[in-house]
Each structure stands twice: as structure tokens, then as C-alpha cells.
Amino acid sequence: GNSVTQMEGPVTLSEEAFLTINCTYTATGYPSLFWYVQYPGEGLQLLLKATKADDKGSNKGFEATYRKETTSFHLEKGSVQVSDSAVYFCALNSGAGSYQLTFGKGTKLSVIP
Amino acid sequence: GAGVSQSPSNKVTEKGKDVELRCDPISGHTALYWYRQSLGQGLEFLIYFQGNSAPDKSGLPSDRFSAERTGGSVSTLTIQRTQQEDSAVYLCASSLVGTGSGNTIYFGEGSWLTVV
């Protein structure tokens, strides 16, 4: 079956540090890959997505590249801000006709000034 | 409304009582999903509705859980005879279409259920 594994948190970084949150997946077919973010007290929001191999999703300074050869979709940001403190979820949808998102367990990021 | 709306935002109930959680999807979205977010467990798929098709109930954890969607819009998730392990955030989501891997799913803010 489908599964998503992302690095365990919590992750604590200083402002302006470089961020990487690792995500690897197992899926049948040709999945689409997503990063969702959950800010404190808010619902899940789509951060970025990629629908085919080698695509790069980007938003708000975050980016992730769909690597089929390594079945990975690592999230990166060059310079984090305090406002980026949130829980980040990697997820996949395994392809045409599929409607379920399979999520990783989430990684909590805390950015300190 | 502009987004997926859920109510109540917080619910505390006694073990053994029934609870109903409501979801109002984004207008025009034909697909509606319920997920459960438990502490340390990530997000777990519960049920999916698409238009007038029979719902996919494969994620419901027990027969105490049920959901309906009236008129293709508002959905209610019902948990009967609640147990402490039902304590979680119940997330509703909707999307414009229910198929296609690049489909974006929009989530509500969730209903936080605590069973005491």
C-alpha cells in the first residue's frame, strides 16, 4: 500500500537558517506529492505540490522536487522566519482514480529569533 | 463561504454519549472527505463522498462511526457511544473534483473532540 515517511520532529532552527524536512514515499502508479502546513490554531493548508517526476513545487520561499529515482519529496527553504513555525505534512495521492491523500506523521518546526 | 466550515470547533463529551460533527464544504465542490488527526498518529482517512455515488467508508474505524451527506453539500459525521480513544481532531475537506492525482484538497479547521 501507499505510505509516506517524513523526518521526526521537532525541529528547532534559528531565524534565517536553512531548512530541510525529508520525505520519502512508497506508492503504486504515478503519485502526486504534496506538502501541507498547519499553523498553530489553524487548519491544514496546501503549501505546494508536484504532479510528476522532476517537477518542482514552490510557494512562500519553500520548494520541493519530485524525485522518482529516490522516491523523495524533501521540503527546503533557504532562510526560515519565525512565522514559518508550524507542523509540516508530506502527503501523496497515488494517481488517476484515487482520491485519498496518504499523509506522513508531520514534522513540527519551531523557529526562534 | 470562502472555505470549509466545521462545527463545533471544540466538543467535550462523556464516554458513551453520541456526538455529531458538521461540515459545510466549499460551494461547488463535489468531493468531501473526513479525516481524523490523533496525537502522534498523523492524519487518518475516514470516509469520502463524491457527488451522488456511494461513499467510500473504508476508513471508518468501527460501526460506531457513520457519516452522511445531504443534498450533495453539508455532511455530518456521527460517533455513537463515544470512547476515550475517539478523542482527536476531526478534519473535513473538500475538492472540486474527486479524481485526478493533482487535485487540491482544501481542509477545514477541524472539530476537536475530547471524550472524558
CSV table of C-alpha atoms in Angstrom, one decimal:
chain,number,residue,atom,x,y,z
A,1,GLY,CA,0.0,0.0,0.0
A,2,ASN,CA,0.9,3.7,0.0
A,3,SER,CA,2.9,5.2,2.7
A,4,VAL,CA,4.8,8.4,3.5
A,5,THR,CA,7.7,8.7,5.8
A,6,GLN,CA,8.9,12.0,7.0
A,7,MET,CA,11.6,13.0,9.4
A,8,GLU,CA,10.6,13.0,13.1
A,9,GLY,CA,10.5,16.3,14.8
A,10,PRO,CA,10.5,18.6,16.5
A,11,VAL,CA,13.0,20.7,14.5
A,12,THR,CA,14.2,23.9,16.1
A,13,LEU,CA,16.1,26.4,14.0
A,14,SER,CA,17.3,29.9,14.4
A,15,GLU,CA,15.8,32.6,12.2
A,16,GLU,CA,17.5,32.7,8.7
A,17,ALA,CA,18.7,29.1,9.0
A,18,PHE,CA,18.4,26.7,6.1
A,19,LEU,CA,15.6,24.2,6.4
A,20,THR,CA,15.3,20.7,5.1
A,21,ILE,CA,12.5,18.3,6.0
A,22,ASN,CA,12.9,14.9,4.5
A,23,CYS,CA,10.1,13.0,3.0
A,24,THR,CA,10.1,9.6,1.2
A,25,TYR,CA,7.2,7.6,-0.1
A,26,THR,CA,6.0,4.2,-1.3
A,27,ALA,CA,3.2,4.2,-3.8
A,28,THR,CA,1.8,2.3,-6.8
A,29,GLY,CA,1.4,4.1,-10.1
A,30,TYR,CA,2.4,7.7,-10.6
A,31,PRO,CA,1.6,9.6,-7.4
A,32,SER,CA,1.2,13.3,-7.0
A,33,LEU,CA,3.1,14.7,-4.0
A,34,PHE,CA,2.1,17.5,-1.6
A,35,TRP,CA,3.3,19.4,1.4
A,36,TYR,CA,0.6,20.7,3.7
A,37,VAL,CA,1.3,23.1,6.6
A,38,GLN,CA,-0.7,23.6,9.8
A,39,TYR,CA,0.0,26.8,11.6
A,40,PRO,CA,-0.8,27.0,15.3
A,41,GLY,CA,-4.6,27.1,15.9
A,42,GLU,CA,-5.4,26.8,12.1
A,43,GLY,CA,-6.4,24.1,9.7
A,44,LEU,CA,-4.3,22.4,7.1
A,45,GLN,CA,-3.2,24.5,4.1
A,46,LEU,CA,-1.7,23.3,0.9
A,47,LEU,CA,1.8,24.6,0.7
A,48,LEU,CA,3.0,23.2,-2.6
A,49,LYS,CA,2.6,20.2,-4.8
A,50,ALA,CA,4.2,18.4,-7.7
A,51,THR,CA,2.3,16.0,-10.0
A,52,LYS,CA,5.1,14.3,-12.0
A,53,ALA,CA,8.7,13.3,-11.7
A,54,ASP,CA,11.3,16.1,-11.7
A,55,ASP,CA,8.6,18.8,-11.1
A,56,LYS,CA,9.5,21.4,-8.5
A,57,GLY,CA,6.7,22.8,-6.4
A,58,SER,CA,7.3,26.1,-4.8
A,59,ASN,CA,5.5,28.6,-2.6
A,60,LYS,CA,6.4,31.3,0.1
A,61,GLY,CA,10.1,30.5,-0.4
A,62,PHE,CA,9.6,26.8,0.2
A,63,GLU,CA,10.4,24.3,-2.6
A,64,ALA,CA,10.4,20.6,-3.1
A,65,THR,CA,11.4,18.5,-6.1
A,66,TYR,CA,9.7,15.2,-7.0
A,67,ARG,CA,12.5,12.7,-7.3
A,68,LYS,CA,11.2,9.4,-8.6
A,69,GLU,CA,14.6,7.7,-8.6
A,70,THR,CA,14.9,8.2,-4.8
A,71,THR,CA,11.1,8.3,-4.1
A,72,SER,CA,11.6,11.5,-2.3
A,73,PHE,CA,10.0,15.0,-2.0
A,74,HIS,CA,12.1,16.9,0.5
A,75,LEU,CA,11.0,20.3,1.6
A,76,GLU,CA,13.5,23.1,1.7
A,77,LYS,CA,13.7,26.8,2.5
A,78,GLY,CA,16.8,28.9,2.3
A,79,SER,CA,16.1,31.2,5.2
A,80,VAL,CA,13.3,30.5,7.7
A,81,GLN,CA,11.4,33.0,9.6
A,82,VAL,CA,9.6,32.9,13.0
A,83,SER,CA,6.3,32.9,11.1
A,84,ASP,CA,7.3,29.6,9.5
A,85,SER,CA,6.8,27.8,12.8
A,86,ALA,CA,4.2,25.2,12.1
A,87,VAL,CA,3.7,21.5,11.6
A,88,TYR,CA,4.5,20.3,8.1
A,89,PHE,CA,2.9,17.2,6.5
A,90,CYS,CA,4.1,15.4,3.4
A,91,ALA,CA,1.3,13.6,1.5
A,92,LEU,CA,0.7,11.7,-1.7
A,93,ASN,CA,-2.2,10.8,-3.9
A,94,SER,CA,-1.5,7.7,-5.8
A,95,GLY,CA,-2.9,8.6,-9.2
A,96,ALA,CA,-5.8,8.8,-11.5
A,97,GLY,CA,-9.0,7.5,-10.0
A,98,SER,CA,-7.6,7.8,-6.5
A,99,TYR,CA,-8.9,10.4,-4.2
A,100,GLN,CA,-7.3,9.7,-0.9
A,101,LEU,CA,-4.4,11.6,0.5
A,102,THR,CA,-1.9,9.5,2.4
A,103,PHE,CA,-0.1,11.6,5.0
A,104,GLY,CA,3.2,11.4,6.9
A,105,LYS,CA,3.0,11.9,10.6
A,106,GLY,CA,4.0,15.5,10.4
A,107,THR,CA,7.1,17.5,11.5
A,108,LYS,CA,6.9,20.3,13.9
A,109,LEU,CA,9.2,23.2,13.1
A,110,SER,CA,10.0,25.9,15.7
A,111,VAL,CA,11.9,28.9,14.5
A,112,ILE,CA,13.5,31.1,17.2
A,113,PRO,CA,14.6,34.7,16.8
B,1,GLY,CA,-18.5,30.6,2.3
B,2,ALA,CA,-14.9,31.1,1.4
B,3,GLY,CA,-13.6,27.9,2.9
B,4,VAL,CA,-14.6,24.6,4.5
B,5,SER,CA,-16.5,25.3,7.6
B,6,GLN,CA,-16.8,22.9,10.5
B,7,SER,CA,-18.7,22.9,13.8
B,8,PRO,CA,-18.4,22.7,16.6
B,9,SER,CA,-14.8,23.7,16.8
B,10,ASN,CA,-14.4,22.1,20.2
B,11,LYS,CA,-16.6,19.4,21.9
B,12,VAL,CA,-16.2,17.7,25.2
B,13,THR,CA,-18.4,14.7,25.8
B,14,GLU,CA,-18.9,12.0,28.3
B,15,LYS,CA,-17.9,8.5,27.4
B,16,GLY,CA,-20.9,6.6,26.0
B,17,LYS,CA,-22.6,9.7,24.6
B,18,ASP,CA,-23.2,10.2,20.9
B,19,VAL,CA,-21.7,13.2,19.0
B,20,GLU,CA,-22.4,14.8,15.7
B,21,LEU,CA,-19.8,16.9,13.8
B,22,ARG,CA,-20.9,19.1,10.9
B,23,CYS,CA,-19.0,20.1,7.8
B,24,ASP,CA,-20.0,22.7,5.2
B,25,PRO,CA,-17.8,22.3,2.1
B,26,ILE,CA,-16.7,25.0,-0.3
B,27,SER,CA,-19.5,25.9,-2.6
B,28,GLY,CA,-19.4,23.9,-5.8
B,29,HIS,CA,-17.1,21.2,-4.5
B,30,THR,CA,-18.4,17.8,-5.3
B,31,ALA,CA,-16.0,15.7,-3.3
B,32,LEU,CA,-16.0,15.7,0.5
B,33,TYR,CA,-13.6,13.9,2.9
B,34,TRP,CA,-13.4,13.2,6.6
B,35,TYR,CA,-10.0,12.6,8.2
B,36,ARG,CA,-9.0,12.1,11.8
B,37,GLN,CA,-5.9,13.6,13.3
B,38,SER,CA,-4.8,11.9,16.5
B,39,LEU,CA,-1.9,13.0,18.7
B,40,GLY,CA,1.2,11.4,17.3
B,41,GLN,CA,-0.7,9.4,14.7
B,42,GLY,CA,-0.8,11.8,11.7
B,43,LEU,CA,-3.9,12.0,9.6
B,44,GLU,CA,-6.1,9.0,9.0
B,45,PHE,CA,-8.7,8.8,6.2
B,46,LEU,CA,-12.2,8.0,7.3
B,47,ILE,CA,-14.7,8.5,4.5
B,48,TYR,CA,-15.2,10.0,1.1
B,49,PHE,CA,-18.2,11.3,-0.7
B,50,GLN,CA,-18.3,12.1,-4.4
B,51,GLY,CA,-21.4,13.5,-5.9
B,52,ASN,CA,-24.3,11.0,-5.9
B,53,SER,CA,-22.0,8.0,-5.8
B,54,ALA,CA,-22.0,5.6,-2.9
B,55,PRO,CA,-19.5,6.8,-0.3
B,56,ASP,CA,-16.2,5.1,0.4
B,57,LYS,CA,-16.4,4.1,4.0
B,58,SER,CA,-13.3,2.0,4.1
B,59,GLY,CA,-11.5,4.2,6.6
B,60,LEU,CA,-14.2,4.2,9.3
B,61,PRO,CA,-12.6,2.5,12.4
B,62,SER,CA,-15.8,0.8,13.7
B,63,ASP,CA,-19.5,0.6,13.2
B,64,ARG,CA,-19.9,3.3,15.8
B,65,PHE,CA,-18.8,5.8,13.1
B,66,SER,CA,-21.2,6.9,10.4
B,67,ALA,CA,-21.5,9.8,8.0
B,68,GLU,CA,-24.0,11.2,5.7
B,69,ARG,CA,-24.1,14.0,3.1
B,70,THR,CA,-27.4,15.6,2.4
B,71,GLY,CA,-28.2,17.2,-0.9
B,72,GLY,CA,-24.6,16.9,-2.0
B,73,SER,CA,-23.4,19.6,0.3
B,74,VAL,CA,-23.4,19.5,4.1
B,75,SER,CA,-22.0,16.4,5.8
B,76,THR,CA,-22.5,15.1,9.3
B,77,LEU,CA,-20.1,12.7,11.0
B,78,THR,CA,-21.7,10.8,13.8
B,79,ILE,CA,-19.9,8.9,16.5
B,80,GLN,CA,-22.1,6.7,18.7
B,81,ARG,CA,-21.2,5.5,22.2
B,82,THR,CA,-18.0,7.5,22.2
B,83,GLN,CA,-14.9,6.0,23.7
B,84,GLN,CA,-11.8,7.8,25.0
B,85,GLU,CA,-9.8,6.6,22.1
B,86,ASP,CA,-12.1,8.6,19.8
B,87,SER,CA,-10.6,11.8,21.2
B,88,ALA,CA,-9.0,13.5,18.2
B,89,VAL,CA,-9.3,16.4,15.8
B,90,TYR,CA,-11.8,15.5,13.0
B,91,LEU,CA,-11.0,17.3,9.8
B,92,CYS,CA,-13.3,17.8,6.9
B,93,ALA,CA,-12.1,18.6,3.4
B,94,SER,CA,-13.5,19.2,0.0
B,95,SER,CA,-12.3,19.4,-3.5
B,96,LEU,CA,-13.6,20.4,-6.9
B,97,VAL,CA,-13.3,17.0,-8.4
B,98,GLY,CA,-12.8,13.7,-6.8
B,99,THR,CA,-10.4,12.1,-9.2
B,100,GLY,CA,-7.0,13.0,-10.7
B,101,SER,CA,-3.9,12.9,-8.7
B,102,GLY,CA,-3.1,16.6,-8.9
B,103,ASN,CA,-6.4,17.5,-7.3
B,104,THR,CA,-6.1,20.0,-4.5
B,105,ILE,CA,-8.0,19.2,-1.3
B,106,TYR,CA,-9.0,22.1,1.0
B,107,PHE,CA,-9.3,21.4,4.7
B,108,GLY,CA,-11.4,23.0,7.4
B,109,GLU,CA,-10.0,24.0,10.8
B,110,GLY,CA,-11.3,20.8,12.4
B,111,SER,CA,-13.5,19.8,15.3
B,112,TRP,CA,-11.5,18.9,18.4
B,113,LEU,CA,-13.3,16.1,20.2
B,114,THR,CA,-12.4,15.2,23.8
B,115,VAL,CA,-14.1,12.2,25.4
B,116,VAL,CA,-13.9,12.2,29.2
